[in-house]
Amino acid sequence: MPPLKLPPDSLDLAQILKASGVKATVQRLEIYRELSGSMQHPDAEAIYRGVRRRIPTVSLDTVYRTLLLFLKLGLVSSLRLPHERIRFDPNLTPHHHLVCTRCGRVQDFTHPDFDALKVPEAAQSWGVIEKMQVEIRGQCERCARQTKPGRSRSLIQTKEEPK
Amino acid sequence: MPPLKLPPDSLDLAQILKASGVKATVQRLEIYRELSGSMQHPDAEAIYRGVRRRIPTVSLDTVYRTLLLFLKLGLVSSLRLPHERIRFDPNLTPHHHLVCTRCGRVQDFTHPDFDALKVPEAAQSWGVIEKMQVEIRGQCERCARQTKPGRSRSLIQTKEEPK
DNA sequence: TCCTAAATAGTAATGAATATCAGATAGTAA
DNA sequence: TTACTATCTGATATTCATTACTATTTAGGA
Ligand SMILES: [Mn+2]
Ligand SMILES: [Mn+2]
Ligand SMILES: [Zn+2]
Ligand SMILES: [Zn+2]
């Protein structure tokens, strides 16, 4: 169901980096490999843990710096969720997100109706559009299932609260 | 968690708070008034500055705590942009966002095509949907105008304080 | 008015994200 | 291959948004 993992395999990533005038270090290649091999929209920490299995001496700072570099080069995108760290997305193809507000899982999806959407005129006159993306929030099936029915976490009390 | 869907003008906010079992303090009323009077999706700092004009002793911590409380009560929503602070949105009606990636301005908009969107089947089976929102990113007219059509995809954003 | 749990102000602590800098390295030229 | 050097990395320090702590104040009910 998730769209397929896209382009730059680590082989031509080296080319891209060089063409961009930056060095193709082993750290950068491994960080990209770690990110592009994940469907989870991981944060810098998760990528750090993964890369460290292959480069035990890599520093978290290098991971952050490298991901920022990838962003600047347009090789990845980022997204932010409430109360969470910056997360990174190697999928550059147009797509949308399903976000679980409980466990934080983010899943890509595409849909013909969404792809057919035209940028509204009001947006055109607002400025120069770069990207249009739909975000659907809710609870994934697993999280929804483990919610105890009748036990609301709301602070809002219904009219009659027995004391 | 957010079952209450009142469009609260600051007058009945006191009622809502009491009905929720929390105290209707002057700080809370003023913080809500400051937020609901803004169309800028301000962050906690901006709200703090505004409220301080009326309550000079208010603390930033109280602003944060109060906004978190409002979130929990479903009285406001929040959004996060890359490299920016949490921003708050008093507009509870379904709407979408125009986001300027340079100055950070966020503008609400609605559009019939978007309102007509149905949640895809794939999303239905993914879990329980709470909200579907379109985010359009780009550069607002003013920001686009003051940049030559060059490629300045810099991460460094000139921050202009809303309001 | 009085009482008490809840809320606030002031301040400290936390933690994600960046910056600094001495030493290592990639890419290049000889 | 070797040497050169600008770039890059790892370790560490720093920044800054957000959250936690706590003594004092206050909202709201009795
Ligand atoms: Mn994605
Ligand atoms: Mn909004
Ligand atoms: Zn979930
Ligand atoms: Zn702008």
Short mmCIF file of C-alpha atoms (C1' of nucleotides) and ligand atoms in Angstrom, two decimals:
data_model
loop_
_atom_site.label_atom_id
_atom_site.label_comp_id
_atom_site.label_asym_id
_atom_site.label_seq_id
_atom_site.Cartn_x
_atom_site.Cartn_y
_atom_site.Cartn_z
CA MET A 1 0.00 0.00 0.00
CA PRO A 2 2.70 2.55 0.78
CA PRO A 3 4.14 3.99 -2.40
CA LEU A 4 7.38 2.60 -3.45
CA LYS A 5 10.66 3.81 -2.26
CA LEU A 6 12.16 6.18 -4.67
CA PRO A 7 15.26 7.22 -6.49
CA PRO A 8 18.60 8.04 -5.33
CA ASP A 9 20.01 4.73 -4.27
CA SER A 10 23.20 5.27 -2.41
CA LEU A 11 25.21 4.74 -5.55
CA ASP A 12 24.17 7.85 -7.37
CA LEU A 13 23.77 9.76 -4.15
CA ALA A 14 27.53 10.10 -4.24
CA GLN A 15 27.19 11.62 -7.69
CA ILE A 16 24.48 13.99 -6.55
CA LEU A 17 26.53 15.16 -3.62
CA LYS A 18 29.58 15.76 -5.73
CA ALA A 19 27.54 17.55 -8.33
CA SER A 20 26.26 19.74 -5.53
CA GLY A 21 29.78 20.60 -4.55
CA VAL A 22 29.86 18.76 -1.25
CA LYS A 23 31.84 15.73 -0.27
CA ALA A 24 30.39 12.25 -0.48
CA THR A 25 31.48 11.00 2.89
CA VAL A 26 30.71 7.57 4.21
CA GLN A 27 28.66 9.16 6.97
CA ARG A 28 26.44 10.92 4.49
CA LEU A 29 25.94 7.83 2.38
CA GLU A 30 25.04 5.72 5.38
CA ILE A 31 22.72 8.31 6.82
CA TYR A 32 20.87 8.51 3.56
CA ARG A 33 20.77 4.76 3.28
CA GLU A 34 19.33 4.47 6.75
CA LEU A 35 16.65 7.06 6.06
CA SER A 36 15.68 5.82 2.63
CA GLY A 37 15.40 2.29 3.93
CA SER A 38 12.77 3.35 6.43
CA MET A 39 9.09 3.87 5.88
CA GLN A 40 8.66 5.28 9.37
CA HIS A 41 9.54 8.93 8.86
CA PRO A 42 12.22 8.58 11.53
CA ASP A 43 13.71 11.36 13.58
CA ALA A 44 17.41 12.14 13.87
CA GLU A 45 17.78 9.93 16.92
CA ALA A 46 16.35 6.88 15.22
CA ILE A 47 18.57 7.41 12.21
CA TYR A 48 21.50 7.87 14.56
CA ARG A 49 20.83 4.56 16.24
CA GLY A 50 20.62 2.81 12.90
CA VAL A 51 23.74 4.32 11.42
CA ARG A 52 25.71 3.62 14.56
CA ARG A 53 25.39 -0.08 13.91
CA ARG A 54 27.60 0.40 10.89
CA ILE A 55 29.62 3.43 11.96
CA PRO A 56 29.92 3.14 15.73
CA THR A 57 31.77 6.42 16.06
CA VAL A 58 29.30 8.58 14.21
CA SER A 59 28.03 11.53 16.22
CA LEU A 60 24.48 12.68 16.63
CA ASP A 61 25.59 16.11 15.54
CA THR A 62 26.77 14.76 12.22
CA VAL A 63 23.41 13.12 11.73
CA TYR A 64 21.63 16.40 12.35
CA ARG A 65 24.00 18.33 10.13
CA THR A 66 23.72 15.81 7.35
CA LEU A 67 19.94 15.71 7.43
CA LEU A 68 19.87 19.50 7.35
CA LEU A 69 22.16 19.36 4.36
CA PHE A 70 19.87 16.89 2.63
CA LEU A 71 16.97 19.21 3.28
CA LYS A 72 18.83 22.12 1.78
CA LEU A 73 19.71 20.04 -1.26
CA GLY A 74 16.10 18.96 -1.57
CA LEU A 75 16.96 15.28 -1.20
CA VAL A 76 14.55 14.76 1.66
CA SER A 77 11.71 16.60 3.33
CA SER A 78 10.81 17.06 6.95
CA LEU A 79 7.68 17.17 8.99
CA ARG A 80 6.79 18.15 12.51
CA LEU A 81 4.18 16.74 14.80
CA PRO A 82 3.05 18.22 18.10
CA HIS A 83 5.40 17.37 20.96
CA GLU A 84 7.68 15.40 18.69
CA ARG A 85 11.09 15.82 17.20
CA ILE A 86 11.69 16.75 13.61
CA ARG A 87 11.04 13.78 11.40
CA PHE A 88 12.43 13.11 7.98
CA ASP A 89 10.89 11.79 4.80
CA PRO A 90 12.91 10.34 1.93
CA ASN A 91 9.84 10.07 -0.29
CA LEU A 92 9.99 12.95 -2.72
CA THR A 93 7.05 11.87 -4.82
CA PRO A 94 3.79 13.73 -4.16
CA HIS A 95 1.95 11.95 -1.43
CA HIS A 96 -0.09 12.48 1.68
CA HIS A 97 0.10 11.43 5.31
CA LEU A 98 -1.87 9.41 7.75
CA VAL A 99 -0.81 10.45 11.24
CA CYS A 100 -1.71 8.60 14.40
CA THR A 101 -2.13 11.09 17.21
CA ARG A 102 -1.45 8.43 19.81
CA CYS A 103 1.55 6.41 18.72
CA GLY A 104 2.91 8.96 16.25
CA ARG A 105 3.08 6.62 13.32
CA VAL A 106 3.07 8.33 9.95
CA GLN A 107 2.10 6.45 6.84
CA ASP A 108 2.24 7.63 3.27
CA PHE A 109 -0.71 7.29 1.01
CA THR A 110 -1.90 8.48 -2.35
CA HIS A 111 -5.37 8.81 -3.73
CA PRO A 112 -6.69 9.77 -7.17
CA ASP A 113 -9.14 12.31 -5.77
CA PHE A 114 -6.32 14.05 -3.97
CA ASP A 115 -4.00 14.00 -6.92
CA ALA A 116 -6.71 15.58 -9.01
CA LEU A 117 -6.99 18.55 -6.68
CA LYS A 118 -6.27 21.88 -8.26
CA VAL A 119 -4.67 24.65 -6.33
CA PRO A 120 -7.49 27.09 -5.58
CA GLU A 121 -7.48 30.48 -7.21
CA ALA A 122 -7.29 32.14 -3.81
CA ALA A 123 -4.02 30.33 -3.21
CA GLN A 124 -2.66 31.31 -6.59
CA SER A 125 -3.12 34.96 -5.79
CA TRP A 126 -1.70 34.42 -2.31
CA GLY A 127 1.73 33.65 -3.69
CA VAL A 128 3.91 31.06 -5.35
CA ILE A 129 2.79 27.55 -4.50
CA GLU A 130 5.44 24.92 -3.92
CA LYS A 131 3.56 21.98 -2.51
CA MET A 132 0.12 20.81 -1.53
CA GLN A 133 -0.28 17.98 0.91
CA VAL A 134 -3.16 16.47 2.81
CA GLU A 135 -2.71 15.36 6.37
CA ILE A 136 -5.22 12.99 7.89
CA ARG A 137 -5.09 12.68 11.65
CA GLY A 138 -6.66 10.06 13.77
CA GLN A 139 -5.87 6.88 15.60
CA CYS A 140 -4.45 3.91 13.82
CA GLU A 141 -6.35 0.71 14.19
CA ARG A 142 -4.07 -0.70 16.82
CA CYS A 143 -4.26 2.41 18.99
CA ALA A 144 -8.00 2.75 18.52
CA ARG A 145 -8.51 -0.86 19.54
CA GLN A 146 -6.70 -0.50 22.83
CA THR A 147 -8.77 2.45 23.92
CA LYS A 148 -11.04 1.46 26.70
CA PRO A 149 -14.57 2.38 25.79
CA GLY A 150 -16.42 4.53 28.30
CA ARG A 151 -13.27 5.77 29.90
CA SER A 152 -12.81 9.24 28.51
CA ARG A 153 -9.63 11.09 29.25
CA SER A 154 -11.40 14.36 28.75
CA LEU A 155 -11.40 16.94 31.45
CA ILE A 156 -14.76 18.04 30.28
CA GLN A 157 -17.41 16.64 32.52
CA THR A 158 -20.82 15.78 31.27
CA LYS A 159 -23.63 17.61 32.91
CA GLU A 160 -24.02 15.39 35.90
CA GLU A 161 -20.89 14.21 37.56
CA PRO A 162 -21.71 11.95 40.49
CA LYS A 163 -19.69 12.86 43.50
CA MET B 1 -10.42 14.04 24.33
CA PRO B 2 -11.92 17.02 22.51
CA PRO B 3 -15.61 16.24 22.49
CA LEU B 4 -16.68 19.82 23.03
CA LYS B 5 -17.20 21.71 19.83
CA LEU B 6 -18.28 25.09 21.01
CA PRO B 7 -17.29 28.14 19.05
CA PRO B 8 -16.34 30.01 22.16
CA ASP B 9 -16.34 33.74 22.23
CA SER B 10 -14.51 34.90 25.25
CA LEU B 11 -17.73 35.62 27.04
CA ASP B 12 -18.86 32.06 27.55
CA LEU B 13 -15.33 30.75 27.85
CA ALA B 14 -15.68 31.19 31.59
CA GLN B 15 -18.71 28.94 31.48
CA ILE B 16 -16.91 26.34 29.43
CA LEU B 17 -13.97 26.28 31.79
CA LYS B 18 -16.17 25.88 34.81
CA ALA B 19 -18.17 23.19 33.10
CA SER B 20 -14.88 21.44 32.44
CA GLY B 21 -14.04 21.52 36.11
CA VAL B 22 -11.21 24.03 35.92
CA LYS B 23 -11.04 27.55 37.22
CA ALA B 24 -11.82 30.50 35.02
CA THR B 25 -8.89 32.66 35.96
CA VAL B 26 -8.28 36.08 34.53
CA GLN B 27 -5.08 34.76 32.99
CA ARG B 28 -6.95 32.07 31.10
CA LEU B 29 -9.59 34.46 29.87
CA GLU B 30 -7.02 36.95 28.68
CA ILE B 31 -4.85 34.34 27.03
CA TYR B 32 -7.83 33.05 25.14
CA ARG B 33 -8.87 36.55 24.20
CA GLU B 34 -5.42 37.31 22.89
CA LEU B 35 -5.31 34.15 20.81
CA SER B 36 -8.82 34.34 19.46
CA GLY B 37 -8.26 37.95 18.47
CA SER B 38 -5.37 36.99 16.24
CA MET B 39 -5.47 35.59 12.77
CA GLN B 40 -1.74 34.97 12.77
CA HIS B 41 -1.56 31.56 14.43
CA PRO B 42 0.72 33.05 17.06
CA ASP B 43 3.18 31.17 19.21
CA ALA B 44 3.30 31.22 23.01
CA GLU B 45 5.77 34.08 23.05
CA ALA B 46 3.60 36.33 20.91
CA ILE B 47 0.59 35.59 23.06
CA TYR B 48 2.68 36.24 26.14
CA ARG B 49 3.70 39.67 24.87
CA GLY B 50 0.11 40.53 24.11
CA VAL B 51 -1.31 39.39 27.41
CA ARG B 52 1.42 41.14 29.34
CA ARG B 53 0.05 44.46 28.21
CA ARG B 54 -3.00 43.79 30.33
CA ILE B 55 -1.52 41.51 33.00
CA PRO B 56 2.06 42.71 33.40
CA THR B 57 2.93 40.00 35.90
CA VAL B 58 1.75 37.05 33.85
CA SER B 59 4.42 34.41 33.40
CA LEU B 60 5.42 32.67 30.22
CA ASP B 61 4.95 29.38 31.98
CA THR B 62 1.33 30.20 32.64
CA VAL B 63 0.85 30.98 28.99
CA TYR B 64 2.28 27.63 28.00
CA ARG B 65 0.31 25.74 30.60
CA THR B 66 -2.89 27.49 29.66
CA LEU B 67 -2.46 26.84 25.96
CA LEU B 68 -1.76 23.20 26.70
CA LEU B 69 -4.92 23.11 28.76
CA PHE B 70 -6.90 24.65 25.92
CA LEU B 71 -5.50 22.00 23.62
CA LYS B 72 -6.53 19.26 25.97
CA LEU B 73 -10.01 20.73 26.23
CA GLY B 74 -10.22 20.98 22.48
CA LEU B 75 -10.71 24.74 22.58
CA VAL B 76 -7.79 25.42 20.25
CA SER B 77 -5.55 23.46 17.96
CA SER B 78 -1.82 23.63 17.33
CA LEU B 79 0.45 23.35 14.39
CA ARG B 80 4.16 22.96 13.92
CA LEU B 81 6.35 24.28 11.16
CA PRO B 82 9.97 23.33 10.58
CA HIS B 83 12.36 25.28 12.79
CA GLU B 84 9.57 27.16 14.45
CA ARG B 85 7.87 27.20 17.78
CA ILE B 86 4.52 25.63 18.42
CA ARG B 87 1.80 27.83 17.04
CA PHE B 88 -1.81 27.97 18.10
CA ASP B 89 -5.04 28.20 16.18
CA PRO B 90 -8.31 29.35 17.71
CA ASN B 91 -10.26 28.50 14.57
CA LEU B 92 -12.07 25.24 15.25
CA THR B 93 -14.08 25.21 12.06
CA PRO B 94 -12.77 22.90 9.31
CA HIS B 95 -10.30 24.84 7.24
CA HIS B 96 -6.96 24.61 5.51
CA HIS B 97 -3.68 26.46 5.63
CA LEU B 98 -1.52 28.51 3.37
CA VAL B 99 1.99 28.51 4.79
CA CYS B 100 4.77 30.78 3.67
CA THR B 101 8.06 28.95 3.94
CA ARG B 102 9.97 32.20 4.18
CA CYS B 103 8.21 34.50 6.60
CA GLY B 104 6.22 31.78 8.34
CA ARG B 105 2.88 33.43 7.87
CA VAL B 106 -0.05 31.03 8.05
CA GLN B 107 -3.37 31.92 6.55
CA ASP B 108 -6.63 30.06 6.81
CA PHE B 109 -8.66 29.28 3.75
CA THR B 110 -11.57 27.16 2.71
CA HIS B 111 -12.53 25.84 -0.67
CA PRO B 112 -15.57 23.89 -1.87
CA ASP B 113 -13.46 21.28 -3.66
CA PHE B 114 -11.60 20.60 -0.45
CA ASP B 115 -14.69 20.50 1.70
CA ALA B 116 -16.15 17.94 -0.69
CA LEU B 117 -13.24 15.57 -0.20
CA LYS B 118 -14.16 12.20 1.17
CA VAL B 119 -11.83 10.30 3.43
CA PRO B 120 -10.35 7.57 1.25
CA GLU B 121 -11.25 3.98 1.93
CA ALA B 122 -7.62 3.19 2.62
CA ALA B 123 -7.70 5.72 5.43
CA GLN B 124 -10.93 4.33 6.83
CA SER B 125 -9.37 0.93 7.21
CA TRP B 126 -6.21 2.49 8.63
CA GLY B 127 -8.03 3.63 11.74
CA VAL B 128 -10.38 6.18 13.22
CA ILE B 129 -10.15 9.50 11.39
CA GLU B 130 -10.38 12.69 13.42
CA LYS B 131 -9.43 15.41 11.00
CA MET B 132 -8.40 16.00 7.42
CA GLN B 133 -6.57 19.17 6.51
CA VAL B 134 -4.77 20.43 3.45
CA GLU B 135 -1.57 22.36 3.80
CA ILE B 136 -0.34 24.43 0.89
CA ARG B 137 3.24 25.61 1.15
CA GLY B 138 4.90 28.27 -0.86
CA GLN B 139 5.95 31.84 -0.70
CA CYS B 140 3.47 34.58 -0.02
CA GLU B 141 3.35 37.33 -2.56
CA ARG B 142 5.41 39.72 -0.53
CA CYS B 143 8.19 37.20 0.08
CA ALA B 144 8.14 36.00 -3.53
CA ARG B 145 8.38 39.58 -4.77
CA GLN B 146 11.47 40.43 -2.80
CA THR B 147 13.43 37.50 -4.15
CA LYS B 148 14.88 37.25 -7.57
CA PRO B 149 13.74 34.06 -9.28
CA GLY B 150 17.00 32.51 -8.25
CA ARG B 151 17.24 29.34 -6.27
CA SER B 152 17.54 30.41 -2.68
CA ARG B 153 16.29 27.35 -0.96
CA SER B 154 18.21 28.32 2.11
CA LEU B 155 17.22 26.93 5.46
CA ILE B 156 17.97 30.25 6.96
CA GLN B 157 14.73 32.05 7.23
CA THR B 158 14.39 35.71 7.87
CA LYS B 159 11.97 35.70 10.69
CA GLU B 160 9.35 38.36 10.64
CA GLU B 161 7.32 38.51 13.75
CA PRO B 162 3.62 38.28 13.01
CA LYS B 163 1.40 40.92 14.45
"C1'" DT C 1 -16.19 35.81 55.23
"C1'" DC C 2 -13.43 31.68 55.47
"C1'" DC C 3 -11.36 27.53 53.64
"C1'" DT C 4 -8.99 24.64 50.50
"C1'" DA C 5 -7.75 22.74 46.27
"C1'" DA C 6 -6.20 24.63 42.24
"C1'" DA C 7 -3.55 28.01 39.81
"C1'" DT C 8 0.09 31.38 39.33
"C1'" DA C 9 4.80 33.73 39.28
"C1'" DG C 10 9.34 33.13 39.48
"C1'" DT C 11 12.86 30.31 38.64
"C1'" DA C 12 15.27 26.03 37.66
"C1'" DA C 13 15.65 22.03 34.86
"C1'" DT C 14 15.23 19.42 30.63
"C1'" DG C 15 16.23 18.20 26.10
"C1'" DA C 16 16.27 19.00 21.10
"C1'" DA C 17 18.90 21.38 18.00
"C1'" DT C 18 23.20 24.25 16.85
"C1'" DA C 19 27.66 26.11 17.25
"C1'" DT C 20 32.70 25.76 18.11
"C1'" DC C 21 37.02 23.91 17.14
"C1'" DA C 22 40.98 20.76 16.86
"C1'" DG C 23 41.92 16.93 14.27
"C1'" DA C 24 40.62 13.70 10.25
"C1'" DT C 25 39.40 13.06 5.49
"C1'" DA C 26 37.87 13.50 0.43
"C1'" DG C 27 39.03 15.14 -3.61
"C1'" DT C 28 42.41 17.20 -6.40
"C1'" DA C 29 46.81 18.32 -8.51
"C1'" DA C 30 51.46 17.25 -9.27
"C1'" DT D 1 51.62 7.89 -5.32
"C1'" DT D 2 52.13 11.70 -2.55
"C1'" DA D 3 51.13 16.02 -0.84
"C1'" DC D 4 47.94 19.69 -0.20
"C1'" DT D 5 43.97 21.96 1.63
"C1'" DA D 6 39.24 23.08 2.05
"C1'" DT D 7 35.77 20.51 3.82
"C1'" DC D 8 34.03 17.50 7.16
"C1'" DT D 9 33.69 14.95 11.57
"C1'" DG D 10 33.48 13.94 16.64
"C1'" DA D 11 33.53 15.71 21.06
"C1'" DT D 12 31.98 19.14 23.60
"C1'" DA D 13 29.78 23.39 24.77
"C1'" DT D 14 25.90 26.37 23.98
"C1'" DT D 15 21.34 28.02 22.84
"C1'" DC D 16 16.73 28.23 23.46
"C1'" DA D 17 11.92 26.36 23.44
"C1'" DT D 18 9.37 23.89 26.58
"C1'" DT D 19 8.41 21.76 30.96
"C1'" DA D 20 9.01 21.07 36.00
"C1'" DC D 21 9.32 22.76 40.68
"C1'" DT D 22 7.65 25.36 44.67
"C1'" DA D 23 6.25 28.98 47.64
"C1'" DT D 24 2.51 32.07 47.38
"C1'" DT D 25 -1.90 33.57 45.73
"C1'" DT D 26 -6.57 32.97 44.26
"C1'" DA D 27 -11.17 31.13 42.54
"C1'" DG D 28 -15.05 29.33 43.97
"C1'" DG D 29 -17.82 27.02 47.14
"C1'" DA D 30 -19.45 26.52 52.10
MN MN E 1 5.84 10.75 3.71
MN MN E 2 -5.86 27.91 11.01
ZN ZN E 3 -1.27 4.55 16.62
ZN ZN E 4 6.04 35.23 3.31
#
